[in-house]
PDB file of C-alpha atoms in Angstrom:
ATOM      1  CA  MET R   1     116.092 137.898 122.272  1.00  0.00           C
ATOM      2  CA  SER R   2     117.269 134.592 123.240  1.00  0.00           C
ATOM      3  CA  GLU R   3     115.104 131.510 122.678  1.00  0.00           C
ATOM      4  CA  LEU R   4     114.393 131.297 126.016  1.00  0.00           C
ATOM      5  CA  ASN R   5     112.887 134.732 126.503  1.00  0.00           C
ATOM      6  CA  LYS R   6     111.299 134.724 123.474  1.00  0.00           C
ATOM      7  CA  ARG R   7     109.511 131.759 125.375  1.00  0.00           C
ATOM      8  CA  VAL R   8     108.976 133.569 128.228  1.00  0.00           C
ATOM      9  CA  VAL R   9     107.721 136.847 126.950  1.00  0.00           C
ATOM     10  CA  SER R  10     104.757 134.970 124.566  1.00  0.00           C
ATOM     11  CA  SER R  11     103.900 132.915 128.416  1.00  0.00           C
ATOM     12  CA  PHE R  12     103.479 136.097 129.441  1.00  0.00           C
ATOM     13  CA  PHE R  13     100.983 137.652 127.045  1.00  0.00           C
ATOM     14  CA  LEU R  14      99.432 134.014 126.509  1.00  0.00           C
ATOM     15  CA  LEU R  15      98.863 134.175 130.401  1.00  0.00           C
ATOM     16  CA  LEU R  16      97.375 137.696 130.537  1.00  0.00           C
ATOM     17  CA  ILE R  17      94.794 136.683 127.481  1.00  0.00           C
ATOM     18  CA  ILE R  18      93.413 133.402 129.108  1.00  0.00           C
ATOM     19  CA  PHE R  19      93.215 135.616 131.911  1.00  0.00           C
ATOM     20  CA  PHE R  20      90.984 138.444 131.052  1.00  0.00           C
ATOM     21  CA  SER R  21      88.651 135.567 128.564  1.00  0.00           C
ATOM     22  CA  PHE R  22      87.968 133.684 131.965  1.00  0.00           C
ATOM     23  CA  LEU R  23      86.351 137.740 132.982  1.00  0.00           C
ATOM     24  CA  ASN R  24      82.872 136.467 131.191  1.00  0.00           C
ATOM     25  CA  PHE R  25      81.582 133.843 129.490  1.00  0.00           C
ATOM     26  CA  LYS R  26      81.541 136.076 126.324  1.00  0.00           C
ATOM     27  CA  MET R  27      84.668 136.958 126.353  1.00  0.00           C
ATOM     28  CA  LEU R  28      85.703 133.443 126.762  1.00  0.00           C
ATOM     29  CA  SER R  29      83.479 132.488 123.670  1.00  0.00           C
ATOM     30  CA  PHE R  30      84.706 134.838 121.765  1.00  0.00           C
ATOM     31  CA  PHE R  31      88.490 133.864 122.533  1.00  0.00           C
ATOM     32  CA  LEU R  32      87.278 130.806 121.530  1.00  0.00           C
ATOM     33  CA  PHE R  33      86.354 131.738 118.610  1.00  0.00           C
ATOM     34  CA  VAL R  34      89.212 133.635 117.343  1.00  0.00           C
ATOM     35  CA  LEU R  35      91.208 130.904 119.059  1.00  0.00           C
ATOM     36  CA  SER R  36      89.862 127.598 116.583  1.00  0.00           C
ATOM     37  CA  PHE R  37      89.717 129.889 114.091  1.00  0.00           C
ATOM     38  CA  MET R  38      93.499 130.494 113.530  1.00  0.00           C
ATOM     39  CA  VAL R  39      94.245 126.541 114.763  1.00  0.00           C
ATOM     40  CA  LEU R  40      91.816 126.079 111.283  1.00  0.00           C
ATOM     41  CA  VAL R  41      94.302 128.233 108.882  1.00  0.00           C
ATOM     42  CA  GLU R  42      97.497 126.504 110.596  1.00  0.00           C
ATOM     43  CA  LEU R  43      95.948 122.765 110.111  1.00  0.00           C
ATOM     44  CA  ASN R  44      94.838 124.246 106.245  1.00  0.00           C
ATOM     45  CA  ASN R  45      98.630 125.336 105.959  1.00  0.00           C
ATOM     46  CA  ILE R  46     100.045 121.830 107.167  1.00  0.00           C
ATOM     47  CA  PHE R  47      97.564 119.834 104.943  1.00  0.00           C
ATOM     48  CA  LYS R  48      98.383 122.149 101.552  1.00  0.00           C
ATOM     49  CA  LYS R  49     101.534 121.354 102.279  1.00  0.00           C
ATOM     50  CA  ILE R  50     101.398 117.506 103.228  1.00  0.00           C
ATOM     51  CA  TYR R  51      99.753 116.969  99.758  1.00  0.00           C
ATOM     52  CA  LYS R  52     100.484 120.115  97.653  1.00  0.00           C
ATOM     53  CA  ASN R  53      98.266 119.095  94.186  1.00  0.00           C
ATOM     54  CA  LYS R  54      95.930 116.862  96.078  1.00  0.00           C
ATOM     55  CA  ILE R  55      92.893 118.928  96.375  1.00  0.00           C
ATOM     56  CA  PHE R  56      90.815 115.804  97.386  1.00  0.00           C
ATOM     57  CA  PHE R  57      93.369 115.413 100.409  1.00  0.00           C
ATOM     58  CA  GLN R  58      93.154 118.624 101.767  1.00  0.00           C
ATOM     59  CA  LEU R  59      89.562 118.647 101.893  1.00  0.00           C
ATOM     60  CA  ILE R  60      89.349 115.601 103.834  1.00  0.00           C
ATOM     61  CA  GLY R  61      92.141 117.182 106.317  1.00  0.00           C
ATOM     62  CA  ASN R  62      90.435 120.219 106.696  1.00  0.00           C
ATOM     63  CA  LEU R  63      86.812 118.644 107.240  1.00  0.00           C
ATOM     64  CA  LEU R  64      88.713 115.814 110.304  1.00  0.00           C
ATOM     65  CA  SER R  65      90.660 119.455 111.207  1.00  0.00           C
ATOM     66  CA  VAL R  66      86.864 121.543 111.596  1.00  0.00           C
ATOM     67  CA  LEU R  67      85.529 117.792 113.259  1.00  0.00           C
ATOM     68  CA  TYR R  68      88.579 118.225 115.924  1.00  0.00           C
ATOM     69  CA  ILE R  69      88.588 121.795 116.402  1.00  0.00           C
ATOM     70  CA  SER R  70      84.553 121.785 117.001  1.00  0.00           C
ATOM     71  CA  TYR R  71      85.026 118.757 119.729  1.00  0.00           C
ATOM     72  CA  PHE R  72      87.316 120.633 121.358  1.00  0.00           C
ATOM     73  CA  SER R  73      85.638 124.044 121.422  1.00  0.00           C
ATOM     74  CA  VAL R  74      81.799 122.619 121.603  1.00  0.00           C
ATOM     75  CA  THR R  75      83.002 120.487 124.384  1.00  0.00           C
ATOM     76  CA  ILE R  76      84.033 123.815 126.811  1.00  0.00           C
ATOM     77  CA  PHE R  77      81.550 126.163 125.401  1.00  0.00           C
ATOM     78  CA  ILE R  78      78.455 123.173 126.898  1.00  0.00           C
ATOM     79  CA  PHE R  79      80.098 123.011 129.716  1.00  0.00           C
ATOM     80  CA  LEU R  80      80.610 126.425 130.449  1.00  0.00           C
ATOM     81  CA  SER R  81      77.424 128.245 129.751  1.00  0.00           C
ATOM     82  CA  GLU R  82      75.165 127.311 132.398  1.00  0.00           C
ATOM     83  CA  LYS R  83      77.956 127.829 135.305  1.00  0.00           C
ATOM     84  CA  PHE R  84      80.437 129.869 134.208  1.00  0.00           C
ATOM     85  CA  VAL R  85      81.563 130.836 137.199  1.00  0.00           C
ATOM     86  CA  ASP R  86      81.290 128.222 139.190  1.00  0.00           C
ATOM     87  CA  ASP R  87      82.595 125.667 136.428  1.00  0.00           C
ATOM     88  CA  LYS R  88      85.668 127.918 134.378  1.00  0.00           C
ATOM     89  CA  SER R  89      88.073 126.488 137.732  1.00  0.00           C
ATOM     90  CA  THR R  90      87.970 123.125 136.112  1.00  0.00           C
ATOM     91  CA  ILE R  91      88.777 124.770 132.755  1.00  0.00           C
ATOM     92  CA  ILE R  92      91.855 126.721 134.676  1.00  0.00           C
ATOM     93  CA  PHE R  93      92.674 122.826 136.704  1.00  0.00           C
ATOM     94  CA  LEU R  94      92.769 120.963 132.835  1.00  0.00           C
ATOM     95  CA  LEU R  95      94.790 124.134 132.238  1.00  0.00           C
ATOM     96  CA  ILE R  96      97.799 123.599 134.556  1.00  0.00           C
ATOM     97  CA  ILE R  97      97.545 119.817 133.643  1.00  0.00           C
ATOM     98  CA  CYS R  98      98.544 120.738 130.352  1.00  0.00           C
ATOM     99  CA  ILE R  99     100.528 123.170 130.906  1.00  0.00           C
ATOM    100  CA  SER R 100     102.815 121.374 133.549  1.00  0.00           C
ATOM    101  CA  THR R 101     102.811 118.163 131.783  1.00  0.00           C
ATOM    102  CA  ASP R 102     104.537 120.846 128.530  1.00  0.00           C
ATOM    103  CA  ILE R 103     106.922 122.709 130.488  1.00  0.00           C
ATOM    104  CA  GLY R 104     107.995 118.942 132.517  1.00  0.00           C
ATOM    105  CA  GLY R 105     108.970 117.550 129.267  1.00  0.00           C
ATOM    106  CA  TYR R 106     110.275 120.934 127.772  1.00  0.00           C
ATOM    107  CA  LEU R 107     112.967 121.166 131.080  1.00  0.00           C
ATOM    108  CA  PHE R 108     113.695 117.292 132.146  1.00  0.00           C
ATOM    109  CA  GLY R 109     114.006 116.357 128.329  1.00  0.00           C
ATOM    110  CA  LYS R 110     116.647 119.177 128.204  1.00  0.00           C
ATOM    111  CA  LEU R 111     118.314 118.703 131.267  1.00  0.00           C
ATOM    112  CA  ILE R 112     118.070 114.906 131.714  1.00  0.00           C
ATOM    113  CA  GLY R 113     118.222 114.000 127.856  1.00  0.00           C
ATOM    114  CA  GLY R 114     118.590 110.234 126.697  1.00  0.00           C
ATOM    115  CA  LYS R 115     117.234 108.100 124.808  1.00  0.00           C
ATOM    116  CA  LYS R 116     114.447 108.785 122.371  1.00  0.00           C
ATOM    117  CA  LEU R 117     110.709 108.073 122.778  1.00  0.00           C
ATOM    118  CA  THR R 118     109.722 108.121 119.309  1.00  0.00           C
ATOM    119  CA  THR R 119     110.671 108.933 115.908  1.00  0.00           C
ATOM    120  CA  ILE R 120     107.732 111.003 115.451  1.00  0.00           C
ATOM    121  CA  SER R 121     109.417 113.959 117.761  1.00  0.00           C
ATOM    122  CA  PRO R 122     113.185 113.474 117.652  1.00  0.00           C
ATOM    123  CA  ASN R 123     113.038 116.046 120.955  1.00  0.00           C
ATOM    124  CA  LYS R 124     110.947 114.176 123.534  1.00  0.00           C
ATOM    125  CA  THR R 125     112.703 111.677 125.378  1.00  0.00           C
ATOM    126  CA  TYR R 126     112.322 108.698 128.248  1.00  0.00           C
ATOM    127  CA  SER R 127     113.245 111.483 130.821  1.00  0.00           C
ATOM    128  CA  GLY R 128     111.001 114.210 129.061  1.00  0.00           C
ATOM    129  CA  ALA R 129     107.452 112.424 129.039  1.00  0.00           C
ATOM    130  CA  CYS R 130     108.243 111.268 133.121  1.00  0.00           C
ATOM    131  CA  GLY R 131     109.018 114.874 133.652  1.00  0.00           C
ATOM    132  CA  SER R 132     105.329 115.594 132.153  1.00  0.00           C
ATOM    133  CA  PHE R 133     104.088 113.241 134.637  1.00  0.00           C
ATOM    134  CA  ILE R 134     105.910 114.080 137.276  1.00  0.00           C
ATOM    135  CA  LEU R 135     105.483 118.050 137.082  1.00  0.00           C
ATOM    136  CA  ALA R 136     101.796 117.253 136.358  1.00  0.00           C
ATOM    137  CA  LEU R 137     101.204 115.348 139.080  1.00  0.00           C
ATOM    138  CA  ILE R 138     102.727 118.108 141.497  1.00  0.00           C
ATOM    139  CA  ALA R 139     101.288 121.177 139.942  1.00  0.00           C
ATOM    140  CA  GLY R 140      97.770 119.643 139.492  1.00  0.00           C
ATOM    141  CA  TYR R 141      97.174 117.976 143.029  1.00  0.00           C
ATOM    142  CA  LEU R 142      98.180 121.478 144.853  1.00  0.00           C
ATOM    143  CA  TYR R 143      95.734 123.143 142.677  1.00  0.00           C
ATOM    144  CA  HIS R 144      93.416 120.859 143.619  1.00  0.00           C
ATOM    145  CA  GLN R 145      93.736 121.130 147.151  1.00  0.00           C
ATOM    146  CA  ILE R 146      94.095 124.458 147.626  1.00  0.00           C
ATOM    147  CA  GLN R 147      91.237 124.849 145.322  1.00  0.00           C
ATOM    148  CA  ASN R 148      88.639 122.275 146.184  1.00  0.00           C
ATOM    149  CA  SER R 149      85.636 122.949 143.965  1.00  0.00           C
ATOM    150  CA  LEU R 150      86.399 119.516 141.537  1.00  0.00           C
ATOM    151  CA  SER R 151      84.450 116.589 143.242  1.00  0.00           C
ATOM    152  CA  LEU R 152      85.942 113.455 141.683  1.00  0.00           C
ATOM    153  CA  THR R 153      83.754 110.785 143.506  1.00  0.00           C
ATOM    154  CA  ASN R 154      84.765 107.740 141.742  1.00  0.00           C
ATOM    155  CA  PHE R 155      87.792 108.332 139.978  1.00  0.00           C
ATOM    156  CA  ASN R 156      90.807 108.963 142.119  1.00  0.00           C
ATOM    157  CA  ILE R 157      92.916 112.326 141.257  1.00  0.00           C
ATOM    158  CA  PHE R 158      96.241 111.337 141.044  1.00  0.00           C
ATOM    159  CA  ILE R 159      95.068 109.139 137.953  1.00  0.00           C
ATOM    160  CA  PHE R 160      92.629 111.511 136.911  1.00  0.00           C
ATOM    161  CA  ILE R 161      95.876 113.987 136.571  1.00  0.00           C
ATOM    162  CA  ILE R 162      97.902 111.307 134.863  1.00  0.00           C
ATOM    163  CA  LEU R 163      95.283 110.541 132.424  1.00  0.00           C
ATOM    164  CA  ILE R 164      94.943 113.664 131.451  1.00  0.00           C
ATOM    165  CA  SER R 165      99.059 114.358 131.321  1.00  0.00           C
ATOM    166  CA  PHE R 166      98.832 111.374 128.739  1.00  0.00           C
ATOM    167  CA  MET R 167      96.209 112.475 126.814  1.00  0.00           C
ATOM    168  CA  SER R 168      97.838 116.066 126.451  1.00  0.00           C
ATOM    169  CA  GLN R 169     101.222 114.412 125.387  1.00  0.00           C
ATOM    170  CA  ILE R 170      99.115 112.160 122.457  1.00  0.00           C
ATOM    171  CA  GLY R 171      97.737 115.316 121.266  1.00  0.00           C
ATOM    172  CA  ASP R 172     101.216 117.018 121.052  1.00  0.00           C
ATOM    173  CA  LEU R 173     102.449 113.149 119.305  1.00  0.00           C
ATOM    174  CA  LEU R 174      99.928 114.225 116.594  1.00  0.00           C
ATOM    175  CA  ILE R 175     100.275 116.991 116.158  1.00  0.00           C
ATOM    176  CA  SER R 176     104.261 116.653 115.862  1.00  0.00           C
ATOM    177  CA  PHE R 177     103.341 114.057 113.411  1.00  0.00           C
ATOM    178  CA  LEU R 178     101.103 115.786 111.120  1.00  0.00           C
ATOM    179  CA  LYS R 179     104.458 118.739 111.096  1.00  0.00           C
ATOM    180  CA  ARG R 180     107.079 116.248 110.325  1.00  0.00           C
ATOM    181  CA  LYS R 181     105.410 114.964 107.000  1.00  0.00           C
ATOM    182  CA  ALA R 182     104.329 119.078 106.425  1.00  0.00           C
ATOM    183  CA  LYS R 183     108.942 119.184 107.343  1.00  0.00           C
ATOM    184  CA  ILE R 184     107.960 122.221 109.241  1.00  0.00           C
ATOM    185  CA  LYS R 185     109.515 122.681 112.773  1.00  0.00           C
ATOM    186  CA  HIS R 186     106.338 125.299 113.901  1.00  0.00           C
ATOM    187  CA  THR R 187     102.935 125.664 112.530  1.00  0.00           C
ATOM    188  CA  GLY R 188     103.602 129.361 112.535  1.00  0.00           C
ATOM    189  CA  THR R 189     104.565 132.567 113.446  1.00  0.00           C
ATOM    190  CA  ILE R 190     103.058 134.287 115.295  1.00  0.00           C
ATOM    191  CA  LEU R 191     103.942 133.192 119.029  1.00  0.00           C
ATOM    192  CA  PRO R 192     107.924 134.220 118.829  1.00  0.00           C
ATOM    193  CA  GLY R 193     110.043 131.566 120.752  1.00  0.00           C
ATOM    194  CA  HIS R 194     106.693 128.808 120.352  1.00  0.00           C
ATOM    195  CA  GLY R 195     105.713 129.077 116.869  1.00  0.00           C
ATOM    196  CA  GLY R 196     102.253 129.253 115.385  1.00  0.00           C
ATOM    197  CA  VAL R 197      98.968 128.817 118.209  1.00  0.00           C
ATOM    198  CA  LEU R 198      98.465 125.235 117.703  1.00  0.00           C
ATOM    199  CA  ASP R 199     102.270 124.688 118.692  1.00  0.00           C
ATOM    200  CA  ARG R 200     100.910 125.446 122.135  1.00  0.00           C
ATOM    201  CA  ILE R 201      97.845 124.198 122.817  1.00  0.00           C
ATOM    202  CA  ASP R 202      97.866 121.249 120.715  1.00  0.00           C
ATOM    203  CA  GLY R 203      97.619 118.559 123.537  1.00  0.00           C
ATOM    204  CA  MET R 204      94.819 120.789 125.534  1.00  0.00           C
ATOM    205  CA  LEU R 205      92.588 120.017 122.416  1.00  0.00           C
ATOM    206  CA  LEU R 206      92.774 116.344 122.921  1.00  0.00           C
ATOM    207  CA  ALA R 207      93.092 116.447 126.608  1.00  0.00           C
ATOM    208  CA  ILE R 208      90.345 119.152 127.986  1.00  0.00           C
ATOM    209  CA  PRO R 209      87.530 117.501 126.288  1.00  0.00           C
ATOM    210  CA  ILE R 210      88.027 114.624 127.381  1.00  0.00           C
ATOM    211  CA  GLY R 211      88.725 115.617 131.458  1.00  0.00           C
ATOM    212  CA  LEU R 212      85.464 117.684 131.041  1.00  0.00           C
ATOM    213  CA  LEU R 213      83.978 114.516 130.337  1.00  0.00           C
ATOM    214  CA  LEU R 214      85.285 112.576 132.579  1.00  0.00           C
ATOM    215  CA  ILE R 215      84.005 114.707 134.870  1.00  0.00           C
ATOM    216  CA  ASN R 216      80.672 115.102 133.922  1.00  0.00           C
ATOM    217  CA  VAL R 217      80.920 111.154 134.737  1.00  0.00           C
ATOM    218  CA  TYR R 218      82.649 110.721 137.735  1.00  0.00           C
ATOM    219  CA  SER R 219      81.352 113.631 139.799  1.00  0.00           C
TER     220      SER R 219
END
C-alpha cells in the first residue's frame, strides 16, 4: 500500500472515530480522555529520547506535557459541558480549519515546493504555509456560511480563520521541533501513513483552545 493510500485509509477511520465521539457528551469525554492519554505517552517517549539519562528533565518535560494537554482537553470539556448539542458545531468548525491547514500545507508544499520555511521542519515551505491559509479560509468560510451558528460580533471571520490557521501551524512546528531534538520522524506508529496520534493533532492542541477562548470573548 502506497504512502498516500495509507493516509487516506487512516484519515477515513479517524473521521469515523471523531464522528461517533460527537454523538453525545459522554462519548466525547471518553474520547478526549483516551486521546489525551495516548498523546501523553507519545510525548513521554519523545522526552525520553531527548533526555536519555536525565530523569529530572524528563519529569519536567512530562509535567509541561500534562499542562499542555490539560489546557486542550479541559478547555473543550468546559466549553461543551453546558450546551453540547448547540456548541459542538463550533468545535467542528475549528477542526475543519485545523485539518484544512494541514492538508493545504501538504498539498501546496508537494505540488509547488520552493524555499524552506524553517530549519525546524525541513518539509515546511513558504508555498505550503500559504496553501494552509488558503485552504483553511475556503473550507472554514464555507462551513461558517452553511452552518451559520457561530457569531463573532466583534471579530472578522476571515481574520479569525487566519489566526486559528496560524496557531495550528505554530503548534505543528512546536512538535516538529521536539521530534527534531529527539531525532525521530514520527511520534508513533499507531496510524499507518501518519505516524502517531500527536503527528495528526499537533496543531489542534494549540489552536482549538485559543479559538474557543476567542469565541467566548467576542461572541
